[in-house]
DNA sequence: TTATGAAAGTGTAAATAAAACACTAAGACC
DNA sequence: GGTCTTAGTGTTTTATTTACACTTTCATAA
């Protein structure tokens, strides 16, 4: 556990034997100050002969893992390939392994077209990730990558819709017990942005004054002597999340009592 | 999701192809009114020729899964084999898949002695389970099965100690947000038993009066007109967990706010 | 320069929950 | 009848939650 290599030192295995039974899927969440988004990849397939469009839908970002690769590292690698960023917030939330994961003909066609056997059972370990930055590459393995508002998604390829739902559940649980939503915001953020994020993720409306009273009690949220700029209204004060203060006082947070 | 077969109808696959890359490990918790226990299996190996004891330690209960078996069902099957009981509380908590899971020579020797290749990578999906009843069979695949207090465990076979720690973490998180500890108690229990359970699992001391005030607010914990019997002191009132009331009022519990 | 729009920021009172704390009650057993 | 052991109870103080409305500050347009 100790002496983990720093991210700078990490070299993502790009070669090696692929493990054929386990993959990793990443549910990458983002926030554009309006919607909670998830990063999805276009899945398009045309008939080789007729040119007819056979498939046109969306998948999560996921990948097989290498035989000598840690699960966490495989997830980090996918994120790195997508964004060029390391040290992104990442959390394993559930493993999906139903023997019936591949049922729809679309999915079978896609797998066959990609040289894979739709009958072979593949387990996928689900990770969700919180991504603040938007400077991501918009290509992944030659496929188009897009931010899609979670609230507009009703179906996805394979069992990815189910995976997304589970990720959302896990995120909601996490969010009410640990301060991690800063990961979805720029390092300097306003309280209104933070409040909106909670509201969208939890699907509730919060009172502005009460929300701020609560924030005031969290000493790890520190107000800067710096205001928002270039907005057509009263500019808000900027805040940062102070990890040092948080870690220091963290212990007390553990005895939640029942 | 709907029309799941009832437990009574469930027939556990005892034959079929085994999946060689994924297994399921169950961390089965129990409570004897004194300790939080976990169900462990003796792992003993003698040298075929000299009779010397090569290995004598403990493992979690776990098993390979069948090729056409759901992960949840595999976990249920293990519990059924162990206890003869169905519908036991079960929760997937983490998946372990480090390429270095098998490192100690003991573990390699054991695997080889059991006709398995210590070099092949196996992923294991961790489930924890809460088991109230103690009428379990004390054998599993011909091996001895024992309840061991969690507080006395410092090492286990393979990476099972790590798995146990993760299960404990997950249980602690669960316990402070959802009323599930009833699963570790007889259906009729006393408030002192419940309090002790919280104290042991969370590693804290709770005030008796404040604890009871909190319980009083939980309308799904209903007091029976029935007292404890056969104790050498003032007998306590018995309580039950009323799942109907709980499910009915559950929605409000969701908006925890932040 | 003034007016307008749009979000930021602020306080108080009432209700509820949390925390701290010590004695009496009821049964079993001798 | 006495002793042992755990059950069961109430009050006060402090902290948290909830509900609720007006003023401030900036950019922009008139």
XYZ file of C-alpha atoms (C1' of nucleotides) in Angstrom:
576
model
C 0.000 0.000 0.000
C 2.838 2.358 0.783
C 5.430 3.508 -1.710
C 2.951 3.595 -4.520
C 4.567 5.207 -7.505
C 3.517 8.785 -8.022
C 1.250 9.454 -10.920
C 4.088 11.095 -12.769
C 5.955 7.838 -12.723
C 3.074 5.705 -13.829
C 3.450 4.171 -17.215
C 0.305 2.696 -18.524
C 0.751 -0.743 -19.961
C -0.207 -0.484 -23.540
C 0.898 -3.946 -24.476
C 0.674 -7.354 -22.960
C -1.804 -10.158 -22.936
C -5.392 -9.119 -22.685
C -7.567 -10.769 -20.078
C -10.570 -12.098 -21.928
C -13.023 -12.464 -19.120
C -12.872 -9.208 -17.196
C -13.257 -5.648 -18.352
C -13.559 -2.293 -16.701
C -16.260 0.262 -17.455
C -15.943 3.882 -16.413
C -18.918 6.094 -15.758
C -17.343 9.510 -16.104
C -19.403 12.290 -14.612
C -19.012 15.935 -15.459
C -20.802 19.144 -14.563
C -21.275 22.138 -16.863
C -23.006 24.317 -14.231
C -26.352 23.275 -15.655
C -26.473 19.513 -16.034
C -24.833 16.465 -14.591
C -23.308 14.869 -17.644
C -21.784 11.546 -18.441
C -19.131 10.915 -21.043
C -20.387 8.558 -23.733
C -18.953 7.119 -26.895
C -20.790 6.836 -30.173
C -21.339 3.289 -31.342
C -22.049 3.360 -35.051
C -22.024 0.458 -37.469
C -22.861 0.408 -41.145
C -23.584 -2.603 -43.273
C -20.418 -3.379 -45.221
C -22.295 -3.916 -48.466
C -25.433 -1.800 -48.451
C -24.013 1.027 -46.349
C -27.172 0.882 -44.290
C -26.844 2.116 -40.725
C -27.175 -0.928 -38.497
C -26.360 0.587 -35.142
C -26.200 4.136 -33.850
C -26.267 4.489 -30.126
C -24.003 5.198 -27.174
C -21.759 3.252 -24.827
C -19.853 3.989 -21.684
C -16.108 4.140 -21.890
C -14.732 0.758 -21.061
C -12.036 -1.629 -21.968
C -10.522 -5.000 -21.447
C -7.766 -5.176 -18.933
C -4.296 -6.521 -19.373
C -3.275 -9.723 -17.719
C -0.795 -8.055 -15.403
C -2.775 -4.926 -14.722
C -4.510 -3.922 -11.508
C -8.210 -3.160 -11.856
C -7.732 0.368 -10.554
C -4.910 0.902 -13.011
C -7.031 -0.270 -15.906
C -9.656 2.282 -14.988
C -7.015 5.002 -14.645
C -5.627 4.012 -17.997
C -8.986 4.450 -19.693
C -9.299 7.868 -18.129
C -5.818 8.772 -19.188
C -6.451 7.683 -22.763
C -9.562 9.799 -22.835
C -8.389 12.900 -21.081
C -4.627 12.861 -20.876
C -5.123 13.460 -17.168
C -3.969 11.416 -14.213
C -5.065 11.425 -10.594
C -8.684 11.722 -11.506
C -11.172 10.824 -8.814
C -12.141 7.193 -9.317
C -14.228 4.796 -7.321
C -15.076 1.154 -7.883
C -18.791 0.745 -7.268
C -20.090 -2.582 -8.546
C -19.262 -5.626 -10.616
C -21.623 -6.829 -13.296
C -21.447 -10.404 -14.377
C -24.805 -11.675 -15.418
C -24.525 -14.525 -17.902
C -27.229 -12.670 -19.821
C -25.435 -9.372 -20.166
C -25.458 -9.632 -23.933
C -28.987 -10.250 -25.117
C -30.008 -7.674 -27.674
C -29.236 -8.477 -31.281
C -27.660 -5.062 -31.774
C -25.082 -5.908 -29.163
C -24.380 -9.293 -30.692
C -23.970 -7.779 -34.141
C -21.604 -5.181 -32.792
C -19.444 -7.706 -31.008
C -19.279 -9.977 -34.017
C -18.411 -7.056 -36.265
C -15.552 -6.340 -33.871
C -14.263 -9.874 -33.938
C -15.554 -10.872 -30.543
C -17.705 -13.748 -29.481
C -21.045 -12.518 -28.134
C -21.510 -15.796 -26.312
C -18.419 -15.553 -24.163
C -19.147 -14.329 -20.694
C -17.476 -11.117 -19.688
C -17.518 -9.588 -16.235
C -17.157 -5.884 -15.942
C -15.979 -3.982 -12.929
C -17.714 -0.613 -12.753
C -15.882 2.535 -11.753
C -17.288 5.990 -11.577
C -15.177 9.038 -11.983
C -15.622 12.727 -11.318
C -14.053 14.960 -13.896
C -13.864 18.704 -13.473
C -11.857 19.646 -16.462
C -13.415 19.775 -19.861
C -10.302 19.798 -21.948
C -10.658 16.207 -22.968
C -9.766 14.670 -26.236
C -12.918 14.157 -28.219
C -11.825 10.910 -29.716
C -11.372 7.526 -28.232
C -10.168 4.653 -30.361
C -11.307 6.637 -33.367
C -14.794 6.982 -31.963
C -16.637 10.128 -31.125
C -16.911 11.056 -27.441
C -19.603 13.297 -26.015
C -20.920 14.723 -22.762
C -24.579 13.812 -22.426
C -26.866 15.068 -19.635
C -27.712 12.152 -17.386
C -31.336 13.279 -17.253
C -31.772 12.727 -20.999
C -30.485 9.175 -21.109
C -33.018 6.392 -21.305
C -31.071 3.644 -22.969
C -27.533 2.712 -23.814
C -25.685 -0.113 -25.515
C -25.247 -3.462 -23.766
C -26.196 -3.228 -20.079
C -24.626 0.200 -19.813
C -27.852 1.881 -18.812
C -28.087 -0.408 -15.806
C -24.454 0.319 -15.018
C -25.109 4.042 -15.213
C -28.039 3.741 -12.834
C -25.943 1.837 -10.312
C -23.196 4.420 -10.621
C -25.685 7.182 -9.919
C -26.973 5.368 -6.867
C -23.436 4.926 -5.590
C -22.606 8.556 -6.282
C -25.672 9.758 -4.386
C -24.775 7.660 -1.388
C -21.213 8.886 -1.466
C -22.164 12.498 -1.811
C -24.232 12.607 1.331
C -21.464 11.186 3.480
C -18.291 12.632 2.008
C -17.331 15.943 0.457
C -16.282 14.879 -3.003
C -18.339 17.123 -5.234
C -15.454 19.557 -5.451
C -14.020 17.059 -7.853
C -16.677 18.094 -10.336
C -15.946 21.801 -10.012
C -13.014 24.025 -10.919
C -10.592 24.359 -8.015
C -12.091 27.761 -7.249
C -15.850 27.597 -7.171
C -18.829 29.516 -5.859
C -21.291 28.300 -3.279
C -24.127 28.562 -5.762
C -22.307 26.210 -8.093
C -21.784 23.754 -5.290
C -25.386 24.006 -4.181
C -26.661 23.434 -7.692
C -24.502 20.342 -7.972
C -25.977 18.853 -4.820
C -29.452 19.700 -6.024
C -28.984 18.072 -9.396
C -27.317 14.938 -8.112
C -29.718 14.387 -5.246
C -32.747 15.598 -7.156
C -33.797 17.940 -4.369
C -34.108 21.676 -3.831
C -31.990 23.218 -1.092
C -32.563 26.468 0.746
C -29.794 28.926 -0.047
C -29.431 30.327 3.437
C -29.514 26.993 5.177
C -27.072 25.547 2.698
C -24.624 28.349 3.426
C -24.974 27.908 7.157
C -24.018 24.290 6.690
C -21.048 25.178 4.531
C -19.926 27.680 7.149
C -19.553 24.793 9.574
C -17.237 22.946 7.181
C -13.923 24.534 7.908
C -12.287 22.738 5.004
C -14.278 24.928 2.619
C -12.354 28.142 2.728
C -13.360 31.434 1.238
C -10.775 33.189 -0.863
C -10.280 36.962 -1.074
C -11.244 36.661 -4.681
C -14.469 37.097 -6.595
C -15.978 35.609 -9.674
C -15.318 37.702 -12.781
C -17.161 38.577 -15.952
C -20.662 37.716 -14.811
C -23.613 39.996 -15.504
C -24.687 40.132 -11.882
C -23.227 40.512 -8.432
C -20.079 38.374 -8.495
C -19.796 35.594 -5.973
C -16.895 34.920 -3.647
C -14.730 31.985 -4.636
C -14.080 29.030 -2.345
C -11.603 26.188 -2.342
C -11.639 22.763 -0.776
C -8.731 22.497 1.651
C -7.726 18.865 1.715
C -5.307 19.346 4.593
C -7.939 20.664 6.943
C -10.310 17.954 5.812
C -7.889 15.108 6.405
C -6.887 16.516 9.769
C -10.425 16.637 11.133
C -11.584 13.598 9.287
C -11.469 11.188 12.219
C -14.333 12.849 14.009
C -16.435 12.384 10.929
C -16.192 8.652 11.364
C -18.281 8.394 14.486
C -21.507 9.163 12.789
C -23.337 7.246 15.449
C -26.451 5.562 14.187
C -36.299 -7.209 -12.326
C -39.845 -8.241 -11.628
C -41.158 -11.761 -11.387
C -38.044 -13.060 -9.782
C -38.594 -16.609 -8.663
C -39.204 -16.918 -4.958
C -36.447 -18.441 -2.923
C -38.501 -21.576 -2.504
C -38.346 -22.139 -6.218
C -34.660 -21.558 -6.538
C -32.627 -24.567 -7.439
C -28.951 -24.047 -7.058
C -26.940 -25.223 -10.003
C -24.697 -27.907 -8.709
C -23.374 -28.921 -12.033
C -22.237 -27.210 -15.161
C -19.049 -25.693 -16.440
C -17.032 -23.811 -13.891
C -15.837 -20.337 -14.747
C -12.105 -20.354 -14.175
C -11.419 -16.691 -13.829
C -14.027 -15.402 -11.410
C -14.938 -16.543 -7.939
C -17.130 -15.288 -5.165
C -16.034 -14.864 -1.561
C -18.526 -14.462 1.247
C -17.723 -12.666 4.455
C -20.387 -14.056 6.729
C -20.935 -12.030 9.863
C -22.636 -13.292 12.970
C -23.287 -11.966 16.451
C -23.347 -14.034 19.636
C -24.372 -11.104 21.893
C -20.747 -10.634 22.813
C -18.621 -10.539 19.674
C -18.994 -9.778 16.031
C -17.921 -13.015 14.420
C -17.035 -14.128 10.967
C -17.467 -17.618 9.605
C -14.133 -19.121 8.615
C -13.012 -22.428 7.220
C -9.987 -24.357 8.394
C -7.313 -24.766 5.771
C -5.090 -27.646 6.785
C -2.565 -29.484 4.670
C -0.216 -32.285 5.640
C 2.794 -33.487 3.739
C 1.728 -36.639 1.923
C 4.875 -38.514 2.881
C 6.178 -37.186 6.166
C 2.797 -36.320 7.608
C 4.227 -32.968 8.608
C 1.697 -30.143 8.927
C 2.388 -27.735 6.080
C -0.519 -25.375 6.442
C -2.976 -24.669 9.214
C -4.837 -21.435 8.936
C -8.215 -20.027 7.977
C -10.020 -18.893 4.843
C -13.242 -17.152 4.058
C -15.976 -19.165 2.456
C -15.717 -18.783 -1.240
C -16.114 -20.666 -4.420
C -15.827 -20.632 -8.121
C -18.946 -19.779 -9.991
C -20.639 -21.732 -12.697
C -20.592 -20.490 -16.235
C -24.314 -19.847 -16.350
C -24.720 -18.582 -12.827
C -25.427 -15.028 -11.674
C -22.905 -13.610 -9.236
C -25.590 -13.048 -6.608
C -26.782 -16.608 -7.058
C -23.300 -17.971 -6.604
C -23.040 -16.136 -3.316
C -26.460 -17.391 -2.260
C -25.453 -20.887 -3.203
C -22.397 -20.774 -0.970
C -24.563 -19.583 1.889
C -27.081 -22.287 1.205
C -24.438 -24.986 1.151
C -23.131 -23.732 4.461
C -26.333 -23.093 6.308
C -29.194 -24.721 4.481
C -30.835 -21.332 4.602
C -32.071 -19.129 1.801
C -32.936 -15.452 1.719
C -29.981 -14.487 3.806
C -28.972 -10.844 3.743
C -26.259 -10.466 1.145
C -24.477 -7.481 -0.295
C -21.813 -7.207 -2.954
C -19.153 -4.839 -1.669
C -15.991 -4.989 -3.728
C -14.150 -6.895 -6.408
C -10.566 -7.957 -5.894
C -8.443 -8.650 -8.908
C -4.861 -7.781 -8.257
C -2.510 -9.824 -10.448
C -0.535 -10.353 -7.244
C -3.300 -11.835 -5.166
C -1.385 -15.087 -4.718
C 2.059 -14.330 -3.388
C 2.729 -16.305 -0.267
C 4.252 -19.734 -0.731
C 1.664 -21.257 1.579
C -1.059 -20.160 -0.798
C 0.795 -21.504 -3.804
C 1.362 -24.845 -2.106
C -2.282 -25.090 -1.186
C -3.475 -24.326 -4.690
C -1.077 -26.819 -6.223
C -2.093 -29.485 -3.740
C -5.665 -28.860 -4.856
C -4.867 -29.184 -8.507
C -5.022 -25.526 -9.318
C -2.521 -23.267 -10.979
C -1.282 -20.593 -8.586
C -0.195 -18.468 -11.515
C -3.581 -18.138 -13.130
C -5.251 -14.876 -12.308
C -8.538 -15.129 -10.492
C -10.854 -12.256 -9.724
C -13.077 -12.532 -6.729
C -16.281 -10.666 -6.142
C -16.731 -9.984 -2.442
C -20.080 -10.310 -0.714
C -20.829 -9.811 2.904
C -23.674 -11.482 4.609
C -25.482 -11.042 7.911
C -26.531 -14.269 9.531
C -28.694 -14.358 12.607
C -29.274 -18.030 12.980
C -26.624 -20.248 14.404
C -27.969 -23.594 13.331
C -25.476 -23.980 10.576
C -23.821 -27.106 9.390
C -20.323 -27.192 10.720
C -18.841 -28.695 7.636
C -18.180 -27.312 4.237
C -16.664 -29.460 1.540
C -15.400 -31.710 4.297
C -13.650 -28.850 6.004
C -14.216 -27.522 9.464
C -16.195 -24.275 9.779
C -15.985 -21.944 12.759
C -17.213 -18.615 14.053
C -14.219 -16.456 14.924
C -14.467 -13.043 16.620
C -13.457 -10.395 14.117
C -11.417 -8.622 16.779
C -9.085 -11.603 17.128
C -8.230 -11.993 13.463
C -4.899 -10.664 12.275
C -4.216 -12.786 9.253
C -5.968 -15.143 6.920
C -5.159 -17.256 3.912
C -4.653 -15.642 0.496
C -5.796 -11.997 0.516
C -8.741 -12.859 2.720
C -7.658 -10.577 5.525
C -7.757 -7.645 3.143
C -11.161 -8.782 1.924
C -12.421 -8.985 5.496
C -11.208 -5.456 6.210
C -12.990 -4.104 3.161
C -16.141 -5.951 4.149
C -15.992 -4.400 7.605
C -15.581 -0.955 6.117
C -18.548 -1.508 3.856
C -20.627 -2.868 6.726
C -19.840 0.158 8.897
C -20.858 2.524 6.146
C -24.047 0.620 5.548
C -24.979 0.409 9.186
C -24.976 4.152 9.739
C -27.312 4.815 6.845
C -29.665 1.839 6.840
C -31.264 -0.294 9.518
C -29.902 -3.710 8.681
C -28.455 -4.861 11.961
C -31.688 -6.678 12.748
C -30.398 -9.230 10.297
C -27.781 -10.203 12.866
C -30.297 -10.635 15.668
C -33.125 -13.053 16.351
C -36.405 -11.744 14.996
C -37.348 -10.685 18.518
C -34.539 -8.761 20.141
C -33.917 -6.382 23.002
C -32.706 -2.836 22.702
C -29.576 -3.636 24.671
C -28.682 -6.310 22.164
C -29.153 -3.881 19.332
C -27.147 -1.207 21.077
C -24.285 -3.570 21.770
C -24.240 -4.556 18.114
C -23.890 -0.956 17.007
C -21.183 -0.406 19.569
C -19.168 -3.403 18.492
C -19.455 -2.788 14.784
C -18.744 0.925 14.956
C -16.231 0.607 17.743
C -17.900 3.292 19.814
C -19.743 3.556 23.101
C -23.341 4.757 22.973
C -25.363 6.333 25.735
C -28.222 4.063 26.695
C -30.798 6.787 27.144
C -29.907 8.659 24.001
C -29.850 5.449 22.033
C -33.357 4.621 23.169
C -34.616 8.077 22.318
C -33.318 7.546 18.822
C -34.955 4.148 18.567
C -38.222 5.643 19.737
C -38.201 7.848 16.647
C -37.893 4.824 14.387
C -41.460 3.714 14.066
C -40.434 0.567 12.230
C -38.928 -0.743 15.448
C -41.982 -1.908 17.310
C -42.177 -3.058 20.883
C -43.970 -6.305 21.521
C -46.092 -7.104 24.568
C -43.546 -9.727 25.364
C -40.526 -9.886 27.578
C -37.250 -11.689 27.506
C -37.323 -14.937 29.488
C -34.901 -16.924 31.558
C -32.447 -14.185 32.355
C -31.098 -13.626 35.845
C -32.066 -9.982 35.930
C -34.893 -7.673 34.991
C -36.130 -8.989 31.645
C -36.134 -6.630 28.714
C -39.009 -5.924 26.356
C -38.710 -7.539 22.980
C -38.796 -5.583 19.737
C -39.216 -6.488 16.113
C -38.235 -4.784 12.899
C -41.375 -4.047 10.890
C -40.340 -4.119 7.264
C -43.692 -2.817 6.045
C -43.499 0.362 8.038
C -39.901 0.773 7.023
C -40.551 0.412 3.309
C -43.541 2.719 3.499
C -41.638 5.599 5.070
C -38.420 4.850 3.318
C -38.661 7.593 0.717
C -38.179 10.356 3.248
C -34.990 8.710 4.312
C -33.553 9.345 0.901
C -33.372 13.074 1.177
C -30.584 13.129 3.656
C -29.544 16.511 2.355
C -25.832 17.096 2.483
C -26.184 58.106 -16.694
C -29.686 55.751 -15.587
C -32.618 51.828 -15.532
C -33.006 46.900 -15.703
C -32.024 42.147 -15.086
C -29.878 38.456 -12.571
C -27.801 36.191 -9.199
C -25.262 36.995 -4.496
C -25.602 37.475 0.070
C -27.656 37.945 4.631
C -30.699 36.979 9.954
C -34.116 35.417 13.005
C -37.329 32.651 15.335
C -39.258 28.063 16.158
C -38.813 23.183 16.184
C -36.125 19.251 16.427
C -32.186 16.534 17.593
C -27.947 15.624 20.170
C -25.284 15.231 24.280
C -24.369 14.713 29.043
C -25.631 12.616 33.095
C -27.601 8.914 37.787
C -30.959 6.599 39.943
C -34.902 3.061 40.523
C -37.177 -1.405 38.959
C -37.583 -6.285 38.107
C -36.364 -10.631 37.917
C -33.081 -14.959 39.164
C -30.619 -17.161 42.382
C -28.675 -18.127 46.814
C -34.730 -11.621 52.444
C -30.589 -10.151 50.369
C -27.661 -9.763 46.453
C -26.537 -9.503 41.746
C -27.362 -8.010 37.164
C -29.282 -5.647 33.571
C -33.604 -2.801 32.154
C -35.601 1.328 31.975
C -36.433 6.243 32.589
C -36.131 12.469 32.355
C -34.157 16.915 32.269
C -31.253 20.499 30.887
C -28.111 22.502 27.655
C -26.385 22.949 23.261
C -26.355 22.317 18.344
C -28.784 21.655 14.169
C -32.633 22.101 11.068
C -36.270 24.424 8.936
C -38.923 28.136 7.040
C -38.870 32.458 5.142
C -37.829 37.861 2.076
C -35.243 41.678 1.148
C -30.932 44.293 -0.215
C -26.505 44.403 -2.808
C -23.552 44.334 -6.762
C -22.268 43.889 -11.168
C -23.007 43.924 -16.593
C -25.649 45.378 -20.055
C -28.875 48.027 -22.662
C -31.538 52.057 -23.193
